[in-house]
Amino acid sequence: MPDDVAARAAAEEESAFSHPPVDPDATAAYGDHPDQVIDFYAPRTPEPAIPGVLAPLIVILHGGAWRAPYDRRHMTPFADFLARRGFAVANVEYRRGGRETEGAADAGAGAKGDAGPGVTGDAVPGVKGDAGAGVQGGQGADVQGDPVAGAKDDAVAGMQGGQVEGEHGDPVAGERGPVAGRWPDTFDDVAAAVDALPALVREILPQADARRMVVTGHSAGGHLALWVAARHLLPADAPWYTARPAPLRGVVALAPIADFAVAEKLDVCGGAVRQLLGDEEEFVARRPYADPALLLPTGIATTLVQGRTDIDVPQAVAESYADAAAKAGEVVGLTLLEDVGHFPLIDPAADACAVVAEEIAQLAW
Protein backbone atom coordinates (compact mmCIF):
# COMPACT_ATOMS: atom_id res chain seq x y z
CA MET A 1 0.00 0.00 0.00
CA PRO A 2 1.19 3.60 -0.50
CA ASP A 3 3.36 4.94 2.31
CA ASP A 4 1.02 7.86 2.99
CA VAL A 5 -1.97 5.51 3.44
CA ALA A 6 -0.04 3.31 5.84
CA ALA A 7 1.26 6.32 7.75
CA ARG A 8 -2.21 7.77 8.13
CA ALA A 9 -3.59 4.45 9.34
CA ALA A 10 -0.78 4.16 11.87
CA ALA A 11 -1.44 7.68 13.15
CA GLU A 12 -5.17 6.94 13.54
CA GLU A 13 -4.36 3.75 15.41
CA GLU A 14 -1.92 5.52 17.71
CA SER A 15 -4.48 8.21 18.52
CA ALA A 16 -7.20 5.68 19.34
CA PHE A 17 -4.91 3.78 21.72
CA SER A 18 -3.41 6.88 23.33
CA HIS A 19 -6.26 7.39 25.79
CA PRO A 20 -5.85 5.96 29.29
CA PRO A 21 -8.34 3.25 30.26
CA VAL A 22 -11.42 4.49 32.12
CA ASP A 23 -12.51 2.44 35.12
CA PRO A 24 -16.13 1.26 35.13
CA ASP A 25 -18.65 2.02 37.85
CA ALA A 26 -19.32 -1.67 38.34
CA THR A 27 -18.22 -5.02 37.01
CA ALA A 28 -20.38 -8.15 36.92
CA ALA A 29 -19.67 -11.74 35.98
CA TYR A 30 -22.02 -13.69 33.74
CA GLY A 31 -20.08 -16.95 34.14
CA ASP A 32 -17.15 -18.54 35.92
CA HIS A 33 -14.36 -17.89 33.41
CA PRO A 34 -12.27 -14.75 34.03
CA ASP A 35 -13.27 -13.39 30.63
CA GLN A 36 -16.99 -13.79 31.31
CA VAL A 37 -17.46 -10.31 32.73
CA ILE A 38 -19.19 -7.05 31.85
CA ASP A 39 -18.13 -3.53 32.84
CA PHE A 40 -20.95 -1.07 33.53
CA TYR A 41 -20.82 2.71 33.13
CA ALA A 42 -23.61 4.84 34.54
CA PRO A 43 -24.64 7.95 32.58
CA ARG A 44 -22.11 10.67 33.36
CA THR A 45 -24.32 13.69 32.84
CA PRO A 46 -25.67 15.99 35.60
CA GLU A 47 -29.26 15.33 34.59
CA PRO A 48 -30.98 12.65 32.50
CA ALA A 49 -30.95 13.40 28.79
CA ILE A 50 -34.75 13.34 28.94
CA PRO A 51 -36.15 14.21 32.39
CA GLY A 52 -37.96 11.30 33.96
CA VAL A 53 -36.76 8.80 31.34
CA LEU A 54 -34.18 6.11 32.06
CA ALA A 55 -31.06 6.09 29.92
CA PRO A 56 -30.81 3.70 26.98
CA LEU A 57 -28.40 0.82 27.46
CA ILE A 58 -25.58 0.66 24.92
CA VAL A 59 -23.85 -2.72 24.74
CA ILE A 60 -20.27 -2.63 23.42
CA LEU A 61 -18.57 -5.63 21.85
CA HIS A 62 -14.89 -4.94 21.32
CA GLY A 63 -12.84 -5.86 18.28
CA GLY A 64 -9.34 -7.16 17.79
CA ALA A 65 -9.91 -9.99 15.28
CA TRP A 66 -11.27 -12.24 18.07
CA ARG A 67 -7.66 -12.58 19.27
CA ALA A 68 -6.62 -12.84 22.91
CA PRO A 69 -4.28 -9.82 23.14
CA TYR A 70 -7.13 -7.45 22.33
CA ASP A 71 -9.57 -7.14 25.22
CA ARG A 72 -12.27 -4.71 26.25
CA ARG A 73 -9.88 -2.27 27.89
CA HIS A 74 -9.14 -0.48 24.64
CA MET A 75 -12.87 0.32 24.40
CA THR A 76 -13.16 1.91 27.84
CA PRO A 77 -12.50 5.47 26.55
CA PHE A 78 -15.27 4.90 23.99
CA ALA A 79 -17.55 3.59 26.75
CA ASP A 80 -16.83 6.73 28.79
CA PHE A 81 -17.45 8.87 25.69
CA LEU A 82 -20.94 7.40 25.38
CA ALA A 83 -21.64 7.64 29.13
CA ARG A 84 -20.81 11.33 29.02
CA ARG A 85 -23.54 11.70 26.41
CA GLY A 86 -26.16 10.34 28.74
CA PHE A 87 -26.10 6.65 27.87
CA ALA A 88 -25.73 3.72 30.23
CA VAL A 89 -23.04 1.43 28.87
CA ALA A 90 -22.21 -2.27 29.19
CA ASN A 91 -18.73 -3.20 27.90
CA VAL A 92 -18.67 -6.96 27.37
CA GLU A 93 -15.68 -9.27 27.59
CA TYR A 94 -15.65 -12.70 26.00
CA ARG A 95 -13.22 -15.52 25.36
CA ARG A 96 -10.91 -15.02 22.40
CA GLY A 97 -8.39 -17.15 20.55
CA GLY A 98 -4.70 -17.82 20.79
CA ARG A 99 -4.07 -18.74 24.39
CA GLU A 100 -5.77 -19.23 27.69
CA THR A 101 -6.09 -15.95 29.55
CA GLU A 102 -4.44 -15.58 32.90
CA GLY A 103 -6.81 -14.12 35.42
CA ALA A 104 -8.25 -10.68 35.04
CA ALA A 105 -5.10 -9.33 33.46
CA ASP A 106 -6.75 -10.47 30.24
CA ALA A 107 -10.30 -10.01 31.49
CA GLY A 108 -9.68 -6.28 31.61
CA ALA A 109 -10.53 -3.23 33.64
CA GLY A 110 -12.27 -3.77 36.91
CA ALA A 111 -12.58 -7.55 36.69
CA LYS A 112 -11.73 -9.86 39.55
CA GLY A 113 -10.23 -13.04 38.14
CA ASP A 114 -11.87 -15.53 40.51
CA ALA A 115 -15.32 -14.01 40.39
CA GLY A 116 -18.28 -16.25 39.79
CA PRO A 117 -21.74 -15.04 38.78
CA GLY A 118 -22.46 -11.72 40.42
CA VAL A 119 -20.47 -8.57 40.93
CA THR A 120 -17.28 -7.73 42.78
CA GLY A 121 -15.80 -4.78 44.57
CA ASP A 122 -17.00 -1.81 46.58
CA ALA A 123 -20.22 0.09 46.09
CA VAL A 124 -20.11 3.05 43.76
CA PRO A 125 -22.19 6.20 44.36
CA GLY A 126 -25.24 6.22 42.12
CA VAL A 127 -24.98 2.50 41.42
CA LYS A 128 -26.78 -0.15 43.47
CA GLY A 129 -24.34 -1.59 45.94
CA ASP A 130 -26.22 -4.49 47.52
CA ALA A 131 -24.31 -6.96 45.39
CA GLY A 132 -21.01 -5.18 46.00
CA ALA A 133 -20.97 -3.50 42.61
CA GLY A 134 -17.87 -1.65 41.59
CA VAL A 135 -14.21 -2.14 40.94
CA GLN A 136 -11.79 -3.36 43.52
CA GLY A 137 -9.00 -1.27 44.88
CA GLY A 138 -10.02 2.12 43.49
CA GLN A 139 -7.65 1.95 40.54
CA GLY A 140 -9.12 -0.91 38.55
CA ALA A 141 -6.36 -3.26 39.67
CA ASP A 142 -6.35 -6.67 38.05
CA VAL A 143 -6.14 -9.94 39.94
CA GLN A 144 -2.35 -9.81 39.86
CA GLY A 145 -2.29 -6.33 41.31
CA ASP A 146 -1.36 -4.42 38.18
CA PRO A 147 -3.30 -1.18 37.75
CA VAL A 148 -5.34 -0.86 34.59
CA ALA A 149 -3.56 2.37 33.71
CA GLY A 150 -0.87 0.27 32.05
CA ALA A 151 -3.18 -2.39 30.73
CA LYS A 152 -3.25 -1.30 27.14
CA ASP A 153 0.29 -2.56 26.60
CA ASP A 154 -0.81 -6.12 25.85
CA ALA A 155 -3.70 -5.00 23.68
CA VAL A 156 -1.52 -2.96 21.37
CA ALA A 157 1.57 -5.15 21.44
CA GLY A 158 0.88 -6.34 17.93
CA MET A 159 0.73 -2.75 16.70
CA GLN A 160 3.84 -1.56 18.49
CA GLY A 161 6.20 -4.46 17.85
CA GLY A 162 5.22 -6.95 20.56
CA GLN A 163 5.23 -10.68 19.97
CA VAL A 164 1.73 -10.98 18.56
CA GLU A 165 0.04 -10.32 15.25
CA GLY A 166 -1.05 -6.77 14.64
CA GLU A 167 -4.54 -5.67 13.68
CA HIS A 168 -3.38 -5.71 10.07
CA GLY A 169 -2.44 -9.37 10.44
CA ASP A 170 1.28 -8.83 9.91
CA PRO A 171 3.22 -11.16 12.22
CA VAL A 172 6.25 -9.92 14.08
CA ALA A 173 9.42 -11.41 12.63
CA GLY A 174 10.21 -14.77 14.18
CA GLU A 175 6.95 -15.01 16.10
CA ARG A 176 3.65 -16.67 15.33
CA GLY A 177 0.76 -14.53 16.47
CA PRO A 178 -2.37 -15.75 18.23
CA VAL A 179 -5.17 -17.27 16.23
CA ALA A 180 -8.61 -15.70 15.99
CA GLY A 181 -11.46 -16.79 18.17
CA ARG A 182 -12.36 -19.90 20.13
CA TRP A 183 -15.07 -22.05 18.62
CA PRO A 184 -17.65 -22.26 20.08
CA ASP A 185 -16.57 -20.38 23.22
CA THR A 186 -16.60 -16.90 21.69
CA PHE A 187 -20.20 -17.34 20.56
CA ASP A 188 -21.21 -19.06 23.81
CA ASP A 189 -19.99 -16.07 25.76
CA VAL A 190 -21.54 -13.33 23.67
CA ALA A 191 -24.92 -15.07 23.69
CA ALA A 192 -24.74 -15.66 27.46
CA ALA A 193 -23.69 -12.08 28.16
CA VAL A 194 -26.55 -10.56 26.18
CA ASP A 195 -29.05 -12.95 27.77
CA ALA A 196 -27.80 -12.04 31.25
CA LEU A 197 -27.86 -8.28 30.73
CA PRO A 198 -31.50 -7.43 31.63
CA ALA A 199 -31.24 -9.03 35.08
CA LEU A 200 -27.77 -7.60 35.72
CA VAL A 201 -28.89 -4.11 34.71
CA ARG A 202 -31.89 -4.21 37.05
CA GLU A 203 -29.59 -5.19 39.90
CA ILE A 204 -26.59 -2.99 39.22
CA LEU A 205 -27.50 -0.05 37.02
CA PRO A 206 -30.95 1.30 37.91
CA GLN A 207 -30.36 4.36 35.71
CA ALA A 208 -30.54 2.16 32.61
CA ASP A 209 -33.52 0.97 30.62
CA ALA A 210 -32.73 -2.46 29.18
CA ARG A 211 -35.81 -2.13 26.97
CA ARG A 212 -33.89 0.56 25.07
CA MET A 213 -30.89 -1.59 24.24
CA VAL A 214 -28.61 -0.87 21.30
CA VAL A 215 -25.70 -3.18 20.53
CA THR A 216 -22.61 -1.69 18.96
CA GLY A 217 -19.32 -3.31 18.12
CA HIS A 218 -16.12 -2.50 16.29
CA SER A 219 -14.43 -4.69 13.67
CA ALA A 220 -14.72 -8.28 14.97
CA GLY A 221 -17.05 -6.86 17.60
CA GLY A 222 -19.14 -5.42 14.79
CA HIS A 223 -19.50 -8.96 13.48
CA LEU A 224 -20.65 -10.11 16.90
CA ALA A 225 -23.15 -7.25 17.18
CA LEU A 226 -24.75 -8.25 13.88
CA TRP A 227 -24.72 -11.89 14.96
CA VAL A 228 -26.50 -11.06 18.23
CA ALA A 229 -29.33 -9.50 16.23
CA ALA A 230 -29.64 -12.62 14.07
CA ARG A 231 -29.80 -15.44 16.62
CA HIS A 232 -33.45 -16.13 15.77
CA LEU A 233 -32.30 -16.91 12.22
CA LEU A 234 -29.67 -19.45 13.22
CA PRO A 235 -30.16 -23.11 12.31
CA ALA A 236 -32.56 -24.66 14.80
CA ASP A 237 -29.85 -26.97 16.17
CA ALA A 238 -27.59 -24.06 17.11
CA PRO A 239 -27.11 -23.77 20.89
CA TRP A 240 -27.51 -20.00 20.55
CA TYR A 241 -30.80 -20.12 18.63
CA THR A 242 -33.67 -18.08 20.04
CA ALA A 243 -37.29 -18.44 19.01
CA ARG A 244 -37.80 -14.69 18.90
CA PRO A 245 -35.66 -11.74 17.79
CA ALA A 246 -33.49 -10.18 20.45
CA PRO A 247 -35.23 -7.33 22.30
CA LEU A 248 -33.06 -4.63 20.75
CA ARG A 249 -33.77 -1.10 19.59
CA GLY A 250 -31.08 -1.61 17.00
CA VAL A 251 -27.50 -2.41 16.05
CA VAL A 252 -24.74 0.01 15.06
CA ALA A 253 -21.87 -2.00 13.61
CA LEU A 254 -18.58 -0.14 13.18
CA ALA A 255 -16.31 -1.33 10.37
CA PRO A 256 -17.74 -4.80 10.93
CA ILE A 257 -16.39 -8.07 9.61
CA ALA A 258 -19.89 -8.53 8.29
CA ASP A 259 -19.48 -10.92 5.35
CA PHE A 260 -17.16 -13.85 5.87
CA ALA A 261 -16.83 -14.75 2.20
CA VAL A 262 -15.62 -11.27 1.28
CA ALA A 263 -13.46 -11.01 4.40
CA GLU A 264 -11.75 -14.30 3.58
CA LYS A 265 -11.17 -13.24 -0.03
CA LEU A 266 -9.57 -9.99 1.16
CA ASP A 267 -7.59 -11.77 3.91
CA VAL A 268 -9.01 -9.39 6.51
CA CYS A 269 -6.90 -9.23 9.68
CA GLY A 270 -4.48 -11.88 8.51
CA GLY A 271 -6.97 -14.67 7.81
CA ALA A 272 -8.94 -14.13 11.01
CA VAL A 273 -12.21 -15.47 9.61
CA ARG A 274 -10.62 -18.73 8.55
CA GLN A 275 -8.94 -19.06 11.93
CA LEU A 276 -12.22 -18.39 13.73
CA LEU A 277 -14.21 -21.08 11.93
CA GLY A 278 -11.51 -23.62 11.10
CA ASP A 279 -10.21 -25.41 8.03
CA GLU A 280 -12.07 -25.79 4.74
CA GLU A 281 -14.53 -28.44 5.92
CA GLU A 282 -15.17 -26.71 9.24
CA PHE A 283 -15.41 -23.31 7.56
CA VAL A 284 -18.19 -24.50 5.27
CA ALA A 285 -20.05 -26.34 8.05
CA ARG A 286 -19.83 -23.54 10.60
CA ARG A 287 -20.41 -20.53 8.40
CA PRO A 288 -24.26 -20.80 8.51
CA TYR A 289 -23.99 -20.52 12.30
CA ALA A 290 -21.64 -17.53 12.33
CA ASP A 291 -21.75 -15.37 9.19
CA PRO A 292 -24.14 -12.39 9.51
CA ALA A 293 -24.41 -12.11 5.72
CA LEU A 294 -26.19 -15.47 5.71
CA LEU A 295 -28.53 -14.51 8.56
CA LEU A 296 -30.91 -12.02 6.98
CA PRO A 297 -33.33 -10.31 7.23
CA THR A 298 -33.14 -9.75 11.00
CA GLY A 299 -36.08 -7.38 11.33
CA ILE A 300 -33.95 -5.26 13.68
CA ALA A 301 -32.91 -1.71 12.76
CA THR A 302 -29.27 -1.87 11.69
CA THR A 303 -26.73 0.78 10.73
CA LEU A 304 -23.19 0.18 9.52
CA VAL A 305 -20.61 2.95 9.94
CA GLN A 306 -17.56 2.56 7.76
CA GLY A 307 -14.49 4.64 6.95
CA ARG A 308 -13.76 4.83 3.25
CA THR A 309 -10.00 4.62 3.83
CA ASP A 310 -10.13 1.65 6.19
CA ILE A 311 -7.29 -0.74 5.32
CA ASP A 312 -8.03 -3.20 8.15
CA VAL A 313 -11.63 -4.05 7.26
CA PRO A 314 -12.18 -2.53 3.82
CA GLN A 315 -15.40 -0.84 2.76
CA ALA A 316 -16.25 -3.75 0.45
CA VAL A 317 -17.04 -5.96 3.45
CA ALA A 318 -19.74 -3.64 4.80
CA GLU A 319 -21.11 -2.99 1.33
CA SER A 320 -21.45 -6.70 0.68
CA TYR A 321 -23.48 -7.14 3.86
CA ALA A 322 -25.73 -4.22 2.95
CA ASP A 323 -26.24 -5.73 -0.51
CA ALA A 324 -27.12 -9.10 1.01
CA ALA A 325 -29.65 -7.42 3.29
CA ALA A 326 -31.24 -5.63 0.34
CA LYS A 327 -31.56 -8.92 -1.54
CA ALA A 328 -33.29 -10.34 1.53
CA GLY A 329 -35.74 -7.43 1.51
CA GLU A 330 -34.22 -5.44 4.36
CA VAL A 331 -32.86 -1.90 4.30
CA VAL A 332 -29.64 -1.53 6.26
CA GLY A 333 -28.18 1.90 6.84
CA LEU A 334 -24.64 2.37 5.55
CA THR A 335 -22.85 5.53 6.64
CA LEU A 336 -19.59 6.00 4.74
CA LEU A 337 -17.14 8.52 6.17
CA GLU A 338 -14.65 10.24 3.89
CA ASP A 339 -10.96 10.24 4.84
CA VAL A 340 -11.62 7.98 7.82
CA GLY A 341 -9.87 4.69 8.49
CA HIS A 342 -10.48 1.87 10.95
CA PHE A 343 -9.84 3.36 14.37
CA PRO A 344 -11.35 6.88 14.41
CA LEU A 345 -14.78 5.28 14.84
CA ILE A 346 -13.87 4.43 18.45
CA ASP A 347 -11.48 7.32 19.13
CA PRO A 348 -13.11 9.98 21.35
CA ALA A 349 -10.70 12.55 19.91
CA ALA A 350 -11.93 11.96 16.34
CA ASP A 351 -14.91 13.60 14.66
CA ALA A 352 -15.96 10.17 13.40
CA CYS A 353 -16.66 9.06 16.96
CA ALA A 354 -19.24 11.83 17.33
CA VAL A 355 -20.93 10.55 14.17
CA VAL A 356 -21.07 7.10 15.74
CA ALA A 357 -22.66 8.49 18.90
CA GLU A 358 -25.32 10.23 16.82
CA GLU A 359 -26.10 7.04 14.91
CA ILE A 360 -26.51 5.23 18.25
CA ALA A 361 -28.71 7.99 19.60
CA GLN A 362 -31.02 7.82 16.60
CA LEU A 363 -31.77 4.18 17.38
CA ALA A 364 -31.67 4.37 21.18
CA TRP A 365 -34.20 7.17 21.65
C-alpha positions as semicolon CSV with decimal commas, in nm:
position;residue;x (nm);y (nm);z (nm)
1;M;0,000;0,000;0,000
2;P;0,119;0,360;-0,050
3;D;0,336;0,494;0,231
4;D;0,102;0,786;0,299
5;V;-0,197;0,551;0,344
6;A;-0,004;0,331;0,584
7;A;0,126;0,632;0,775
8;R;-0,221;0,777;0,813
9;A;-0,359;0,445;0,934
10;A;-0,078;0,416;1,187
11;A;-0,144;0,768;1,315
12;E;-0,517;0,694;1,354
13;E;-0,436;0,375;1,541
14;E;-0,192;0,552;1,771
15;S;-0,448;0,821;1,852
16;A;-0,720;0,568;1,934
17;F;-0,491;0,378;2,172
18;S;-0,341;0,688;2,333
19;H;-0,626;0,739;2,579
20;P;-0,585;0,596;2,929
21;P;-0,834;0,325;3,026
22;V;-1,142;0,449;3,212
23;D;-1,251;0,244;3,512
24;P;-1,613;0,126;3,513
25;D;-1,865;0,202;3,785
26;A;-1,932;-0,167;3,834
27;T;-1,822;-0,502;3,701
28;A;-2,038;-0,815;3,692
29;A;-1,967;-1,174;3,598
30;Y;-2,202;-1,369;3,374
31;G;-2,008;-1,695;3,414
32;D;-1,715;-1,854;3,592
33;H;-1,436;-1,789;3,341
34;P;-1,227;-1,475;3,403
35;D;-1,327;-1,339;3,063
36;Q;-1,699;-1,379;3,131
37;V;-1,746;-1,031;3,273
38;I;-1,919;-0,705;3,185
39;D;-1,813;-0,353;3,284
40;F;-2,095;-0,107;3,353
41;Y;-2,082;0,271;3,313
42;A;-2,361;0,484;3,454
43;P;-2,464;0,795;3,258
44;R;-2,211;1,067;3,336
45;T;-2,432;1,369;3,284
46;P;-2,567;1,599;3,560
47;E;-2,926;1,533;3,459
48;P;-3,098;1,265;3,250
49;A;-3,095;1,340;2,879
50;I;-3,475;1,334;2,894
51;P;-3,615;1,421;3,239
52;G;-3,796;1,130;3,396
53;V;-3,676;0,880;3,134
54;L;-3,418;0,611;3,206
55;A;-3,106;0,609;2,992
56;P;-3,081;0,370;2,698
57;L;-2,840;0,082;2,746
58;I;-2,558;0,066;2,492
59;V;-2,385;-0,272;2,474
60;I;-2,027;-0,263;2,342
61;L;-1,857;-0,563;2,185
62;H;-1,489;-0,494;2,132
63;G;-1,284;-0,586;1,828
64;G;-0,934;-0,716;1,779
65;A;-0,991;-0,999;1,528
66;W;-1,127;-1,224;1,807
67;R;-0,766;-1,258;1,927
68;A;-0,662;-1,284;2,291
69;P;-0,428;-0,982;2,314
70;Y;-0,713;-0,745;2,233
71;D;-0,957;-0,714;2,522
72;R;-1,227;-0,471;2,625
73;R;-0,988;-0,227;2,789
74;H;-0,914;-0,048;2,464
75;M;-1,287;0,032;2,440
76;T;-1,316;0,191;2,784
77;P;-1,250;0,547;2,655
78;F;-1,527;0,490;2,399
79;A;-1,755;0,359;2,675
80;D;-1,683;0,673;2,879
81;F;-1,745;0,887;2,569
82;L;-2,094;0,740;2,538
83;A;-2,164;0,764;2,913
84;R;-2,081;1,133;2,902
85;R;-2,354;1,170;2,641
86;G;-2,616;1,034;2,874
87;F;-2,610;0,665;2,787
88;A;-2,573;0,372;3,023
89;V;-2,304;0,143;2,887
90;A;-2,221;-0,227;2,919
91;N;-1,873;-0,320;2,790
92;V;-1,867;-0,696;2,737
93;E;-1,568;-0,927;2,759
94;Y;-1,565;-1,270;2,600
95;R;-1,322;-1,552;2,536
96;R;-1,091;-1,502;2,240
97;G;-0,839;-1,715;2,055
98;G;-0,470;-1,782;2,079
99;R;-0,407;-1,874;2,439
100;E;-0,577;-1,923;2,769
101;T;-0,609;-1,595;2,955
102;E;-0,444;-1,558;3,290
103;G;-0,681;-1,412;3,542
104;A;-0,825;-1,068;3,504
105;A;-0,510;-0,933;3,346
106;D;-0,675;-1,047;3,024
107;A;-1,030;-1,001;3,149
108;G;-0,968;-0,628;3,161
109;A;-1,053;-0,323;3,364
110;G;-1,227;-0,377;3,691
111;A;-1,258;-0,755;3,669
112;K;-1,173;-0,986;3,955
113;G;-1,023;-1,304;3,814
114;D;-1,187;-1,553;4,051
115;A;-1,532;-1,401;4,039
116;G;-1,828;-1,625;3,979
117;P;-2,174;-1,504;3,878
118;G;-2,246;-1,172;4,042
119;V;-2,047;-0,857;4,093
120;T;-1,728;-0,773;4,278
121;G;-1,580;-0,478;4,457
122;D;-1,700;-0,181;4,658
123;A;-2,022;0,009;4,609
124;V;-2,011;0,305;4,376
125;P;-2,219;0,620;4,436
126;G;-2,524;0,622;4,212
127;V;-2,498;0,250;4,142
128;K;-2,678;-0,015;4,347
129;G;-2,434;-0,159;4,594
130;D;-2,622;-0,449;4,752
131;A;-2,431;-0,696;4,539
132;G;-2,101;-0,518;4,600
133;A;-2,097;-0,350;4,261
134;G;-1,787;-0,165;4,159
135;V;-1,421;-0,214;4,094
136;Q;-1,179;-0,336;4,352
137;G;-0,900;-0,127;4,488
138;G;-1,002;0,212;4,349
139;Q;-0,765;0,195;4,054
140;G;-0,912;-0,091;3,855
141;A;-0,636;-0,326;3,967
142;D;-0,635;-0,667;3,805
143;V;-0,614;-0,994;3,994
144;Q;-0,235;-0,981;3,986
145;G;-0,229;-0,633;4,131
146;D;-0,136;-0,442;3,818
147;P;-0,330;-0,118;3,775
148;V;-0,534;-0,086;3,459
149;A;-0,356;0,237;3,371
150;G;-0,087;0,027;3,205
151;A;-0,318;-0,239;3,073
152;K;-0,325;-0,130;2,714
153;D;0,029;-0,256;2,660
154;D;-0,081;-0,612;2,585
155;A;-0,370;-0,500;2,368
156;V;-0,152;-0,296;2,137
157;A;0,157;-0,515;2,144
158;G;0,088;-0,634;1,793
159;M;0,073;-0,275;1,670
160;Q;0,384;-0,156;1,849
161;G;0,620;-0,446;1,785
162;G;0,522;-0,695;2,056
163;Q;0,523;-1,068;1,997
164;V;0,173;-1,098;1,856
165;E;0,004;-1,032;1,525
166;G;-0,105;-0,677;1,464
167;E;-0,454;-0,567;1,368
168;H;-0,338;-0,571;1,007
169;G;-0,244;-0,937;1,044
170;D;0,128;-0,883;0,991
171;P;0,322;-1,116;1,222
172;V;0,625;-0,992;1,408
173;A;0,942;-1,141;1,263
174;G;1,021;-1,477;1,418
175;E;0,695;-1,501;1,610
176;R;0,365;-1,667;1,533
177;G;0,076;-1,453;1,647
178;P;-0,237;-1,575;1,823
179;V;-0,517;-1,727;1,623
180;A;-0,861;-1,570;1,599
181;G;-1,146;-1,679;1,817
182;R;-1,236;-1,990;2,013
183;W;-1,507;-2,205;1,862
184;P;-1,765;-2,226;2,008
185;D;-1,657;-2,038;2,322
186;T;-1,660;-1,690;2,169
187;F;-2,020;-1,734;2,056
188;D;-2,121;-1,906;2,381
189;D;-1,999;-1,607;2,576
190;V;-2,154;-1,333;2,367
191;A;-2,492;-1,507;2,369
192;A;-2,474;-1,566;2,746
193;A;-2,369;-1,208;2,816
194;V;-2,655;-1,056;2,618
195;D;-2,905;-1,295;2,777
196;A;-2,780;-1,204;3,125
197;L;-2,786;-0,828;3,073
198;P;-3,150;-0,743;3,163
199;A;-3,124;-0,903;3,508
200;L;-2,777;-0,760;3,572
201;V;-2,889;-0,411;3,471
202;R;-3,189;-0,421;3,705
203;E;-2,959;-0,519;3,990
204;I;-2,659;-0,299;3,922
205;L;-2,750;-0,005;3,702
206;P;-3,095;0,130;3,791
207;Q;-3,036;0,436;3,571
208;A;-3,054;0,216;3,261
209;D;-3,352;0,097;3,062
210;A;-3,273;-0,246;2,918
211;R;-3,581;-0,213;2,697
212;R;-3,389;0,056;2,507
213;M;-3,089;-0,159;2,424
214;V;-2,861;-0,087;2,130
215;V;-2,570;-0,318;2,053
216;T;-2,261;-0,169;1,896
217;G;-1,932;-0,331;1,812
218;H;-1,612;-0,250;1,629
219;S;-1,443;-0,469;1,367
220;A;-1,472;-0,828;1,497
221;G;-1,705;-0,686;1,760
222;G;-1,914;-0,542;1,479
223;H;-1,950;-0,896;1,348
224;L;-2,065;-1,011;1,690
225;A;-2,315;-0,725;1,718
226;L;-2,475;-0,825;1,388
227;W;-2,472;-1,189;1,496
228;V;-2,650;-1,106;1,823
229;A;-2,933;-0,950;1,623
230;A;-2,964;-1,262;1,407
231;R;-2,980;-1,544;1,662
232;H;-3,345;-1,613;1,577
233;L;-3,230;-1,691;1,222
234;L;-2,967;-1,945;1,322
235;P;-3,016;-2,311;1,231
236;A;-3,256;-2,466;1,480
237;D;-2,985;-2,697;1,617
238;A;-2,759;-2,406;1,711
239;P;-2,711;-2,377;2,089
240;W;-2,751;-2,000;2,055
241;Y;-3,080;-2,012;1,863
242;T;-3,367;-1,808;2,004
243;A;-3,729;-1,844;1,901
244;R;-3,780;-1,469;1,890
245;P;-3,566;-1,174;1,779
246;A;-3,349;-1,018;2,045
247;P;-3,523;-0,733;2,230
248;L;-3,306;-0,463;2,075
249;R;-3,377;-0,110;1,959
250;G;-3,108;-0,161;1,700
251;V;-2,750;-0,241;1,605
252;V;-2,474;0,001;1,506
253;A;-2,187;-0,200;1,361
254;L;-1,858;-0,014;1,318
255;A;-1,631;-0,133;1,037
256;P;-1,774;-0,480;1,093
257;I;-1,639;-0,807;0,961
258;A;-1,989;-0,853;0,829
259;D;-1,948;-1,092;0,535
260;F;-1,716;-1,385;0,587
261;A;-1,683;-1,475;0,220
262;V;-1,562;-1,127;0,128
263;A;-1,346;-1,101;0,440
264;E;-1,175;-1,430;0,358
265;K;-1,117;-1,324;-0,003
266;L;-0,957;-0,999;0,116
267;D;-0,759;-1,177;0,391
268;V;-0,901;-0,939;0,651
269;C;-0,690;-0,923;0,968
270;G;-0,448;-1,188;0,851
271;G;-0,697;-1,467;0,781
272;A;-0,894;-1,413;1,101
273;V;-1,221;-1,547;0,961
274;R;-1,062;-1,873;0,855
275;Q;-0,894;-1,906;1,193
276;L;-1,222;-1,839;1,373
277;L;-1,421;-2,108;1,193
278;G;-1,151;-2,362;1,110
279;D;-1,021;-2,541;0,803
280;E;-1,207;-2,579;0,474
281;E;-1,453;-2,844;0,592
282;E;-1,517;-2,671;0,924
283;F;-1,541;-2,331;0,756
284;V;-1,819;-2,450;0,527
285;A;-2,005;-2,634;0,805
286;R;-1,983;-2,354;1,060
287;R;-2,041;-2,053;0,840
288;P;-2,426;-2,080;0,851
289;Y;-2,399;-2,052;1,230
290;A;-2,164;-1,753;1,233
291;D;-2,175;-1,537;0,919
292;P;-2,414;-1,239;0,951
293;A;-2,441;-1,211;0,572
294;L;-2,619;-1,547;0,571
295;L;-2,853;-1,451;0,856
296;L;-3,091;-1,202;0,698
297;P;-3,333;-1,031;0,723
298;T;-3,314;-0,975;1,100
299;G;-3,608;-0,738;1,133
300;I;-3,395;-0,526;1,368
301;A;-3,291;-0,171;1,276
302;T;-2,927;-0,187;1,169
303;T;-2,673;0,078;1,073
304;L;-2,319;0,018;0,952
305;V;-2,061;0,295;0,994
306;Q;-1,756;0,256;0,776
307;G;-1,449;0,464;0,695
308;R;-1,376;0,483;0,325
309;T;-1,000;0,462;0,383
310;D;-1,013;0,165;0,619
311;I;-0,729;-0,074;0,532
312;D;-0,803;-0,320;0,815
313;V;-1,163;-0,405;0,726
314;P;-1,218;-0,253;0,382
315;Q;-1,540;-0,084;0,276
316;A;-1,625;-0,375;0,045
317;V;-1,704;-0,596;0,345
318;A;-1,974;-0,364;0,480
319;E;-2,111;-0,299;0,133
320;S;-2,145;-0,670;0,068
321;Y;-2,348;-0,714;0,386
322;A;-2,573;-0,422;0,295
323;D;-2,624;-0,573;-0,051
324;A;-2,712;-0,910;0,101
325;A;-2,965;-0,742;0,329
326;A;-3,124;-0,563;0,034
327;K;-3,156;-0,892;-0,154
328;A;-3,329;-1,034;0,153
329;G;-3,574;-0,743;0,151
330;E;-3,422;-0,544;0,436
331;V;-3,286;-0,190;0,430
332;V;-2,964;-0,153;0,626
333;G;-2,818;0,190;0,684
334;L;-2,464;0,237;0,555
335;T;-2,285;0,553;0,664
336;L;-1,959;0,600;0,474
337;L;-1,714;0,852;0,617
338;E;-1,465;1,024;0,389
339;D;-1,096;1,024;0,484
340;V;-1,162;0,798;0,782
341;G;-0,987;0,469;0,849
342;H;-1,048;0,187;1,095
343;F;-0,984;0,336;1,437
344;P;-1,135;0,688;1,441
345;L;-1,478;0,528;1,484
346;I;-1,387;0,443;1,845
347;D;-1,148;0,732;1,913
348;P;-1,311;0,998;2,135
349;A;-1,070;1,255;1,991
350;A;-1,193;1,196;1,634
351;D;-1,491;1,360;1,466
352;A;-1,596;1,017;1,340
353;C;-1,666;0,906;1,696
354;A;-1,924;1,183;1,733
355;V;-2,093;1,055;1,417
356;V;-2,107;0,710;1,574
357;A;-2,266;0,849;1,890
358;E;-2,532;1,023;1,682
359;E;-2,610;0,704;1,491
360;I;-2,651;0,523;1,825
361;A;-2,871;0,799;1,960
362;Q;-3,102;0,782;1,660
363;L;-3,177;0,418;1,738
364;A;-3,167;0,437;2,118
365;W;-3,420;0,717;2,165
